[in-house]
């Protein structure tokens, strides 16, 4: 556990270097970009390895995206500066902590998928491999070249940080995507963090309710149902949803964890009511109060409905007077 | 013992007559007297004593030299009486249960101030509020923790007990983290953090365990569960208002086997009058992931009728499975807003 965290620390700083360099590379011409990435050879250290061109790694660019506020920039140049100074898109693939998911891992390093990511302005592919880490590592090392940086690790205690790297925040980061197995805990956390999500059910684990969950999410528009073999379409669809969809996942404010305890008006009260059933007198009294309140609410609603036609007739009369 | 409990639980009319006579401040004490002392005479040690007496009687009978046909018919008679008793009690408990419905199980029923200014539902003036949460494995625990967070309120009269399987270290860590978060929200001497404890119970059957030893481990598991359900919380005094913490008010589970086993044990305790009927209300919450089918545990709860509320988080599921209640997306915090 310990050495995992230390490598994580080093990779954090190195990862930001990667992002800065990636940002630089976006500005540079296409040819130099591809050749510079091709020239990098992987040098693995510990569990967290990344493909990095160390030769160009020294130039430090300040993280404009995170430090600049909108007041520093003129409105004319805002989009251009925003685009070049914001953190690039990350595609974070996670297979979960309980079972392996090799088909997904092998699909995300196929050339079609990597090219699709590069075309869509992704510059980082991060993969949580679970138990297939060694196998995946070898697969990546045997790749001739990759248009996108590939980071990989087996497990981590802090998934939130990686999800947030894919979170689209206004002037800070371009929205990426999380490609996740259909575990409800993972899905709930990603949706809670408002990160674009592609759910890929594991066919070998199919006890039917994984696909059911993915289908339900697709129909409510909360996520994209990713099918093995059609992931490029899923990514495209996800980006489309982000750009035009109702969820507004593009220009979010920086993430802040929700307040705890939950404010009283939003709390779940089921268990309180059940506790009250153990005290029948108290329950009856409070049910009565609740009923009174419902009566009060319906009275108010009736009053409002009664008022509306009156208002119209007054306006109608004025119209008639004018005419 | 039995007459008092049946009087207080059966007929609402009788209670409402006593209602006007009770003053508000004495009501808390009266509750603890009415609903707890009535079964204080019977507890687990007494039950063990009875069991010991029964087995020694049986041994004595066998050794007394009665012929085999007599012994067998005796055993069969006792067996039939026992089974009849259990079945009768089971259906009696279900019949007398407070049916969910009316205004108290509407999912959008978030607390609102009423005309009097107090919020409804209000458990702050109760002598004790005692929740038992059964933490299953993996994703179930994550959803349970989120449910607890969504329903949490800082009150001094709340005690939380977590029941976790031995060996489930991630659930243990999550429970501890949740308690630490609560303590951070009410730091120092603030009593509104409430109290909590954690009980570890043995799993009924470990993976790869030979089936022949399963009945014994099941029994041990059941004893652990019974212990976790009836042991008085340490941080609470055993006198006065602390008596309200004798038995849990609500048992919440959302998942796998050990949730059903603990609830089954709780139901057995109710059958044998070891836990009063108006305690240990059981809530089963189906996972948010399920919108069209119900998990096996959920179906078990529905069929056996053990739980007071079988809650589902999608209306589509509530329509398919009669007997389940739509309780809203309780474990998907972001959807509440």
XYZ file of C-alpha atoms in Angstrom:
660
model
C 0.000 0.000 0.000
C 2.733 2.454 0.995
C 4.860 2.272 -2.081
C 1.756 2.617 -4.163
C 1.063 5.960 -2.595
C 4.601 7.208 -2.998
C 4.677 6.388 -6.668
C 1.361 8.084 -6.927
C 2.878 11.221 -5.474
C 5.698 11.241 -7.942
C 3.364 10.524 -10.752
C 1.117 13.366 -9.658
C 3.850 15.898 -10.218
C 4.980 14.074 -13.287
C 1.425 13.881 -14.498
C 1.092 17.620 -14.293
C 4.284 17.903 -16.271
C 2.698 15.597 -18.796
C -0.326 17.846 -18.961
C 1.778 20.944 -19.384
C 3.776 19.292 -22.101
C 0.608 18.006 -23.675
C -0.708 21.525 -23.631
C 2.428 22.692 -25.321
C 2.160 19.945 -27.832
C -1.326 20.987 -28.738
C 0.046 24.318 -29.834
C 2.873 22.767 -31.833
C 2.421 21.422 -35.310
C 0.935 18.032 -35.857
C 4.055 16.414 -37.240
C 6.269 17.393 -34.377
C 3.583 16.321 -31.956
C 3.348 12.805 -33.282
C 7.066 12.352 -33.689
C 7.796 13.612 -30.212
C 5.367 11.149 -28.757
C 6.714 8.367 -30.888
C 10.226 8.953 -29.714
C 9.334 8.420 -26.106
C 10.081 5.024 -24.726
C 8.451 3.710 -21.689
C 10.507 3.396 -18.583
C 8.606 1.676 -15.916
C 9.001 2.545 -12.270
C 6.980 0.853 -9.639
C 3.313 0.211 -10.117
C 2.448 3.544 -11.699
C 4.094 3.874 -15.064
C 3.573 6.419 -17.711
C 4.826 6.867 -21.197
C 6.647 10.144 -21.139
C 9.109 11.856 -23.386
C 11.556 12.871 -20.742
C 13.744 14.748 -23.171
C 11.235 17.521 -23.536
C 9.984 17.342 -20.043
C 11.924 20.168 -18.503
C 10.119 23.205 -19.858
C 7.764 24.380 -17.196
C 4.663 26.220 -18.163
C 2.649 27.834 -15.430
C -0.726 26.247 -15.048
C -2.576 29.135 -16.554
C -5.883 27.409 -16.624
C -6.041 26.961 -12.904
C -4.608 30.279 -11.853
C -6.037 32.720 -14.309
C -9.378 34.182 -13.548
C -11.653 35.464 -16.251
C -10.889 39.044 -15.225
C -7.284 38.637 -16.351
C -8.222 37.922 -19.915
C -9.796 40.112 -22.503
C -13.095 38.878 -23.753
C -11.940 38.735 -27.360
C -9.229 36.241 -26.758
C -11.032 34.328 -24.050
C -11.898 31.173 -25.938
C -8.490 30.856 -27.531
C -6.616 31.401 -24.307
C -9.054 29.195 -22.431
C -8.589 26.382 -24.874
C -4.838 26.473 -24.805
C -4.460 26.989 -21.088
C -7.095 24.582 -19.830
C -6.206 21.070 -18.840
C -6.725 18.638 -21.644
C -9.266 15.882 -21.851
C -8.644 12.677 -19.950
C -10.243 9.361 -20.747
C -10.242 7.387 -17.511
C -10.958 3.683 -17.861
C -11.782 1.718 -14.725
C -12.565 -1.973 -14.378
C -13.371 -1.911 -10.682
C -11.894 -3.650 -7.679
C -13.757 -6.949 -7.689
C -13.229 -8.650 -11.041
C -11.034 -8.358 -14.094
C -12.288 -7.036 -17.400
C -9.710 -7.865 -20.034
C -11.918 -7.318 -23.094
C -12.330 -3.689 -22.125
C -8.616 -3.259 -21.504
C -7.666 -4.744 -24.856
C -10.167 -2.587 -26.672
C -8.951 0.719 -25.258
C -5.443 0.276 -26.630
C -6.541 -0.656 -30.125
C -5.310 1.869 -32.703
C -8.859 2.852 -33.745
C -9.727 3.786 -30.207
C -6.501 5.682 -29.557
C -6.853 7.571 -32.818
C -10.435 8.416 -31.971
C -9.247 9.843 -28.663
C -6.516 11.882 -30.322
C -8.895 13.289 -32.911
C -11.318 14.324 -30.196
C -8.568 16.277 -28.439
C -7.924 13.801 -25.683
C -4.351 13.860 -24.510
C -4.416 11.395 -21.645
C -5.672 7.853 -21.346
C -5.533 6.660 -17.751
C -6.385 3.057 -17.008
C -7.187 1.420 -13.682
C -6.486 -2.197 -14.617
C -7.272 -4.140 -11.481
C -5.855 -7.640 -11.466
C -4.740 -7.514 -15.130
C -2.171 -4.811 -14.531
C 0.914 -6.764 -15.582
C -0.778 -8.074 -18.688
C -1.955 -4.594 -19.667
C 1.438 -3.110 -19.014
C 3.035 -5.558 -21.418
C 0.392 -4.850 -24.039
C 1.086 -1.133 -23.829
C 4.853 -1.609 -23.988
C 4.467 -3.700 -27.100
C 2.587 -0.908 -28.840
C 4.699 0.685 -31.566
C 3.421 4.169 -30.906
C 0.525 5.941 -29.347
C -0.970 9.315 -30.165
C -2.142 9.621 -26.575
C -0.233 9.310 -23.326
C -1.202 6.128 -21.489
C -0.989 5.979 -17.718
C -1.860 2.806 -15.898
C -2.122 1.384 -12.400
C -3.702 -1.560 -10.667
C -5.698 -0.273 -7.726
C -5.999 2.902 -5.773
C -7.677 4.057 -2.602
C -8.538 7.470 -3.976
C -10.543 7.167 -7.174
C -12.151 10.575 -6.723
C -9.025 12.398 -7.753
C -8.882 10.484 -11.034
C -12.561 11.055 -11.746
C -12.161 14.771 -11.156
C -9.375 14.924 -13.730
C -12.097 14.106 -16.278
C -14.509 16.684 -14.897
C -15.269 19.591 -17.189
C -14.802 22.793 -15.213
C -15.191 26.269 -16.598
C -11.831 27.778 -17.571
C -10.019 25.033 -15.744
C -10.392 21.807 -17.607
C -12.005 20.423 -20.693
C -14.533 17.690 -19.962
C -13.141 14.225 -20.532
C -14.895 10.941 -20.009
C -14.924 8.023 -17.597
C -15.327 4.588 -19.159
C -16.421 2.373 -16.298
C -17.579 -1.147 -15.615
C -21.208 -1.308 -14.586
C -20.688 -1.317 -10.846
C -23.323 0.723 -9.067
C -20.917 2.239 -6.572
C -18.629 3.509 -9.335
C -21.542 4.796 -11.400
C -23.112 6.624 -8.491
C -19.838 8.283 -7.565
C -19.107 9.412 -11.123
C -22.614 10.801 -11.561
C -22.363 12.525 -8.196
C -19.160 14.220 -9.356
C -20.888 15.276 -12.606
C -18.333 13.656 -14.870
C -19.367 12.390 -18.344
C -19.823 8.643 -18.106
C -19.746 5.680 -20.461
C -20.933 2.446 -18.842
C -19.623 -0.841 -20.249
C -21.306 -3.969 -18.818
C -19.050 -6.971 -18.525
C -20.581 -9.763 -20.615
C -18.931 -12.496 -18.578
C -20.406 -11.128 -15.373
C -23.790 -10.567 -16.893
C -26.355 -11.504 -14.345
C -28.548 -9.297 -16.454
C -28.811 -6.380 -14.147
C -25.613 -4.743 -15.366
C -27.051 -4.295 -18.851
C -30.360 -3.257 -17.321
C -28.639 -0.518 -15.354
C -26.702 0.717 -18.398
C -29.899 0.770 -20.472
C -31.741 2.721 -17.793
C -28.962 5.292 -17.579
C -28.942 5.722 -21.345
C -32.692 6.260 -21.440
C -32.591 8.918 -18.728
C -29.630 10.581 -20.416
C -27.352 10.244 -17.381
C -24.719 8.141 -19.155
C -23.877 6.454 -22.432
C -24.266 2.676 -22.838
C -20.890 1.531 -24.140
C -20.795 -1.778 -25.972
C -17.581 -3.711 -26.433
C -16.482 -3.244 -30.014
C -18.332 0.056 -30.342
C -16.528 2.178 -27.825
C -15.460 4.832 -30.338
C -19.123 5.539 -31.020
C -19.768 5.701 -27.317
C -17.018 8.269 -26.808
C -18.348 10.349 -29.708
C -21.848 10.167 -28.290
C -20.584 11.175 -24.869
C -18.832 14.254 -26.242
C -21.969 15.126 -28.170
C -24.085 14.845 -25.030
C -21.672 17.062 -23.135
C -21.740 19.723 -25.823
C -25.477 19.791 -26.385
C -27.025 17.732 -23.660
C -29.158 19.001 -20.801
C -26.798 18.034 -18.016
C -24.449 20.999 -18.536
C -21.309 19.017 -17.874
C -19.086 21.426 -19.719
C -18.756 24.526 -17.621
C -19.046 23.360 -14.082
C -17.688 25.267 -11.107
C -14.677 23.700 -9.403
C -15.671 20.634 -7.461
C -16.603 21.056 -3.841
C -17.846 18.104 -1.812
C -21.514 18.298 -0.837
C -22.285 19.598 2.653
C -22.544 17.148 5.495
C -24.841 16.901 7.356
C -27.347 17.205 4.554
C -29.567 20.272 5.008
C -32.838 19.500 6.737
C -35.003 20.246 3.730
C -33.251 17.579 1.646
C -32.845 14.835 4.200
C -34.226 11.319 3.835
C -36.798 10.901 6.588
C -37.875 7.298 6.056
C -36.029 6.015 9.104
C -37.404 8.772 11.305
C -40.917 7.776 10.410
C -40.105 4.162 11.119
C -38.676 5.061 14.512
C -41.881 6.920 15.250
C -43.882 3.770 14.558
C -42.238 2.410 17.708
C -43.932 5.209 19.620
C -47.526 5.034 18.413
C -48.775 8.121 20.262
C -45.993 10.276 18.931
C -46.516 8.884 15.451
C -50.209 9.675 15.493
C -49.551 13.199 16.697
C -46.949 13.894 14.022
C -49.009 12.262 11.294
C -51.804 14.589 12.298
C -49.455 17.571 12.044
C -48.315 16.337 8.637
C -51.906 15.991 7.477
C -52.687 19.492 8.724
C -49.740 20.772 6.771
C -50.900 18.995 3.628
C -54.328 20.568 4.097
C -52.641 23.963 4.495
C -50.686 23.387 1.277
C -53.741 22.378 -0.702
C -55.619 25.450 0.601
C -52.803 27.675 -0.656
C -52.815 25.942 -3.992
C -56.560 26.441 -4.327
C -56.192 30.109 -3.447
C -53.553 30.575 -6.132
C -55.677 28.826 -8.705
C -58.646 30.927 -7.726
C -56.617 34.126 -8.047
C -55.346 33.444 -11.560
C -58.670 33.748 -13.470
C -59.438 36.955 -11.521
C -56.218 38.518 -12.675
C -56.994 37.642 -16.255
C -60.438 39.164 -16.170
C -59.049 42.444 -14.778
C -56.510 42.559 -17.596
C -59.192 41.648 -20.109
C -61.343 44.508 -18.873
C -58.437 46.943 -19.261
C -57.913 45.685 -22.787
C -61.543 46.240 -23.543
C -61.356 49.760 -22.092
C -58.352 50.545 -24.248
C -60.078 49.128 -27.303
C -46.020 -9.539 30.182
C -48.068 -10.539 27.179
C -51.273 -8.736 28.193
C -49.477 -5.405 28.612
C -47.772 -5.534 25.234
C -50.917 -6.590 23.472
C -52.887 -3.818 25.141
C -50.424 -1.167 24.071
C -50.017 -2.460 20.544
C -53.341 -3.912 19.503
C -56.080 -1.371 19.894
C -55.333 2.216 19.065
C -58.581 3.212 20.725
C -57.442 2.161 24.172
C -54.258 4.149 23.816
C -55.952 7.321 22.693
C -58.017 7.266 25.830
C -54.848 7.161 27.920
C -53.333 9.755 25.629
C -55.098 12.704 27.142
C -54.186 11.702 30.656
C -50.430 11.638 29.986
C -48.501 14.834 30.282
C -45.775 15.453 27.651
C -42.786 15.325 30.010
C -43.727 12.055 31.607
C -44.483 10.434 28.298
C -40.860 9.582 27.573
C -40.506 7.698 30.820
C -43.848 6.065 30.345
C -42.767 4.843 26.923
C -39.643 3.307 28.288
C -41.669 1.620 30.978
C -44.454 0.414 28.718
C -42.435 -0.864 25.871
C -39.269 -2.075 27.466
C -39.741 -3.277 31.004
C -42.450 -5.617 29.893
C -39.890 -7.915 28.332
C -36.958 -7.119 30.532
C -37.604 -10.236 32.516
C -36.790 -12.385 29.516
C -33.400 -12.074 27.937
C -30.860 -14.248 26.261
C -29.419 -15.796 29.396
C -32.881 -16.843 30.428
C -33.455 -18.290 26.995
C -30.198 -20.204 27.246
C -31.330 -21.463 30.615
C -34.588 -22.659 29.137
C -32.762 -24.334 26.291
C -30.446 -26.032 28.734
C -33.384 -27.211 30.801
C -35.134 -28.532 27.713
C -32.104 -30.469 26.555
C -31.502 -31.965 29.990
C -35.153 -32.998 30.111
C -34.740 -34.630 26.762
C -31.605 -36.415 27.903
C -33.384 -37.524 31.033
C -36.268 -38.901 29.008
C -33.963 -40.832 26.755
C -32.060 -42.296 29.667
C -35.215 -43.012 31.643
C -35.799 -46.125 29.656
C -38.991 -45.207 27.841
C -39.507 -47.415 24.832
C -38.652 -45.998 21.439
C -42.203 -45.559 20.048
C -43.123 -43.442 23.072
C -40.018 -41.322 22.724
C -40.537 -40.784 19.035
C -44.179 -39.831 19.433
C -43.206 -37.464 22.242
C -40.591 -35.777 20.097
C -43.045 -35.504 17.218
C -45.703 -33.966 19.436
C -43.289 -31.430 20.824
C -42.119 -30.699 17.300
C -45.658 -30.127 16.049
C -46.498 -27.872 18.964
C -43.350 -25.852 18.378
C -43.941 -25.471 14.655
C -47.581 -24.492 15.187
C -46.523 -21.927 17.734
C -43.896 -20.459 15.436
C -46.215 -20.283 12.438
C -49.024 -18.756 14.482
C -46.710 -16.117 15.979
C -45.228 -15.339 12.567
C -48.585 -14.524 11.058
C -49.712 -12.711 14.182
C -46.710 -10.388 13.992
C -47.352 -9.693 10.335
C -51.018 -9.021 10.954
C -50.419 -6.659 13.843
C -47.727 -4.757 12.055
C -48.244 -1.091 11.325
C -48.939 -1.000 7.605
C -46.848 1.523 5.714
C -49.018 4.024 3.944
C -50.797 7.214 4.558
C -48.667 10.270 4.857
C -45.652 8.687 6.438
C -44.130 6.797 3.565
C -44.199 9.377 0.821
C -40.652 9.659 -0.580
C -40.851 13.393 -1.113
C -41.686 13.708 2.535
C -38.644 15.707 3.437
C -39.082 17.476 6.746
C -41.009 20.685 6.417
C -41.922 23.160 9.073
C -45.563 22.948 9.995
C -47.834 25.640 11.344
C -46.524 25.171 14.860
C -42.969 25.845 13.652
C -41.564 22.440 14.504
C -40.521 20.146 11.712
C -42.163 16.855 10.912
C -41.030 14.095 11.471
C -39.382 15.056 14.695
C -37.442 12.527 16.705
C -35.521 14.978 18.873
C -37.865 14.660 21.838
C -37.860 10.877 21.885
C -35.929 9.216 24.721
C -34.010 7.013 22.343
C -33.471 6.587 18.633
C -31.479 3.445 17.886
C -30.527 2.439 14.367
C -28.816 -0.785 13.395
C -27.160 -0.801 10.011
C -26.093 -4.091 8.472
C -23.143 -3.539 6.180
C -22.765 -6.104 3.437
C -19.871 -6.300 1.035
C -18.415 -3.920 -1.507
C -20.890 -1.832 -3.456
C -23.648 -2.525 -0.950
C -21.674 -0.876 1.805
C -20.975 2.165 -0.351
C -24.695 2.625 -1.003
C -25.515 2.053 2.653
C -23.022 4.683 3.768
C -24.534 7.161 1.327
C -28.034 6.328 2.611
C -26.909 6.923 6.177
C -25.365 10.242 5.180
C -28.553 11.308 3.396
C -30.677 10.486 6.425
C -28.301 11.700 9.110
C -29.342 14.283 11.657
C -27.264 15.498 14.568
C -29.194 14.534 17.672
C -27.956 13.502 21.085
C -30.491 10.699 21.439
C -29.286 8.704 18.432
C -27.244 5.552 18.682
C -25.929 3.835 15.560
C -24.840 0.224 15.525
C -23.040 -1.272 12.566
C -23.147 -5.021 12.016
C -20.283 -6.176 9.839
C -19.072 -9.629 8.835
C -15.755 -10.738 10.285
C -13.121 -10.329 7.596
C -14.894 -7.531 5.733
C -12.188 -4.976 6.288
C -13.328 -2.484 3.687
C -16.780 -2.180 5.252
C -15.165 -1.747 8.652
C -12.962 1.016 7.291
C -15.931 2.740 5.654
C -17.950 2.608 8.863
C -15.086 4.084 10.858
C -14.606 6.789 8.240
C -18.281 7.677 8.415
C -18.163 7.945 12.188
C -15.071 10.117 11.932
C -16.877 12.379 9.460
C -19.788 12.672 11.868
C -17.451 13.451 14.738
C -15.815 16.147 12.624
C -19.166 17.734 11.951
C -19.863 17.926 15.687
C -16.429 18.284 17.253
C -15.414 18.284 20.861
C -18.055 17.768 23.495
C -20.985 18.301 21.136
C -23.354 15.491 21.983
C -25.221 15.826 18.718
C -22.782 13.404 17.138
C -24.703 10.702 18.969
C -23.067 7.413 19.914
C -22.106 4.400 17.897
C -20.609 0.950 18.069
C -19.638 -1.827 15.731
C -20.412 -5.518 16.084
C -18.659 -8.164 14.062
C -20.531 -11.334 13.283
C -19.365 -14.538 11.818
C -20.430 -15.330 8.293
C -22.894 -18.183 7.988
C -20.735 -20.014 5.520
C -17.315 -19.010 4.276
C -16.341 -19.659 0.692
C -15.054 -23.216 0.215
C -16.303 -24.263 3.617
C -17.459 -27.925 3.649
C -21.227 -28.116 3.637
C -21.414 -30.582 6.504
C -20.139 -27.955 8.926
C -22.568 -25.357 7.585
C -25.392 -25.961 10.106
C -23.017 -25.408 13.004
C -21.540 -22.237 11.596
C -25.045 -21.052 10.796
C -25.974 -21.543 14.423
C -22.925 -19.664 15.635
C -23.708 -16.936 13.163
C -27.249 -16.768 14.491
C -26.007 -16.414 18.054
C -23.664 -13.611 17.026
C -26.544 -11.904 15.285
C -28.824 -12.281 18.292
C -26.103 -10.860 20.475
C -25.587 -7.903 18.163
C -29.308 -7.229 18.166
C -29.904 -7.374 21.886
C -26.736 -6.211 23.594
C -27.154 -2.894 25.350
C -24.977 -0.150 23.858
C -22.047 0.597 26.111
C -22.054 4.388 25.888
C -25.642 4.566 27.108
C -26.578 4.145 30.729
C -28.787 1.237 31.585
C -31.001 3.346 33.845
C -33.785 5.823 33.160
C -33.869 7.082 29.607
C -31.045 4.768 28.666
C -33.546 1.920 28.870
C -34.949 3.060 25.559
C -31.791 1.748 23.937
C -32.452 -1.821 24.977
C -33.621 -2.916 21.545
C -33.014 -1.303 18.156
C -35.831 0.708 16.682
C -34.918 0.271 13.059
C -32.728 -2.312 11.375
C -31.592 -1.279 7.905
C -30.094 -3.576 5.316
C -29.618 -3.282 1.606
C -27.935 -6.372 0.542
C -26.601 -9.729 0.650
C -27.006 -12.800 2.761
C -25.910 -11.584 6.156
C -28.567 -8.877 6.023
C -31.284 -11.451 5.566
C -29.847 -13.703 8.249
C -29.743 -10.973 10.865
C -33.299 -9.961 10.012
C -34.388 -13.583 10.165
C -32.856 -13.888 13.600
C -34.577 -10.682 14.671
C -37.876 -12.096 13.466
C -37.288 -15.296 15.439
C -36.544 -13.255 18.532
C -39.838 -11.450 18.046
C -41.632 -14.777 17.642
C -40.303 -16.047 20.927
C -41.148 -12.808 22.730
C -37.476 -12.012 23.295
C -37.782 -8.696 21.472
C -40.970 -6.639 21.726
C -43.063 -6.381 18.597
C -42.840 -2.633 18.311
C -39.067 -2.698 18.161
C -36.642 -3.978 15.539
C -38.546 -2.615 12.583
C -36.802 -3.906 9.516
C -36.193 -1.994 6.327
C -34.768 -3.613 3.251
C -33.560 -1.176 0.601
C -33.046 -2.492 -2.903
C -29.971 -1.173 -4.633
C -30.373 1.877 -6.861
C -28.946 -0.139 -9.736
C -32.052 -2.285 -9.970
C -34.934 -0.705 -11.831
C -36.533 -3.682 -13.557
C -35.637 -6.783 -11.564
C -35.353 -7.455 -7.880
C -32.415 -9.166 -6.241
C -32.797 -12.562 -4.609
C -32.600 -11.096 -1.115
C -35.332 -8.619 -1.962
C -37.584 -11.372 -3.248
C -36.924 -13.368 -0.076
C -37.954 -10.430 2.062
C -41.099 -9.953 0.031
C -42.066 -13.627 0.172
C -41.418 -14.149 3.859
C -42.912 -10.840 4.898
C -40.254 -10.341 7.533
C -39.457 -6.740 6.717
C -41.767 -3.906 7.664
C -40.744 -2.029 4.541
C -39.235 -3.431 1.367
C -38.042 -0.233 -0.267
C -37.157 0.169 -3.941
C -35.519 3.190 -5.503
C -37.346 3.143 -8.825
C -41.077 3.466 -9.360
C -40.932 0.907 -12.171
C -39.844 -1.737 -9.691
C -42.538 -0.796 -7.193
C -45.139 -1.299 -9.895
C -43.855 -4.763 -10.797
C -43.438 -6.097 -7.285
C -46.543 -5.650 -5.204
C -45.676 -5.292 -1.586
C -42.622 -3.147 -2.234
C -42.658 0.580 -1.608
C -41.108 3.319 -3.683
C -38.926 5.281 -1.275
C -37.081 7.532 -3.681
C -33.375 7.474 -4.629
C -32.119 7.295 -1.050
C -28.639 6.002 -1.860
C -28.064 8.318 -4.813
C -27.472 11.528 -2.966
C -27.158 13.787 -5.990
C -30.633 12.948 -7.225
C -32.344 14.219 -4.105
C -31.810 17.827 -4.990
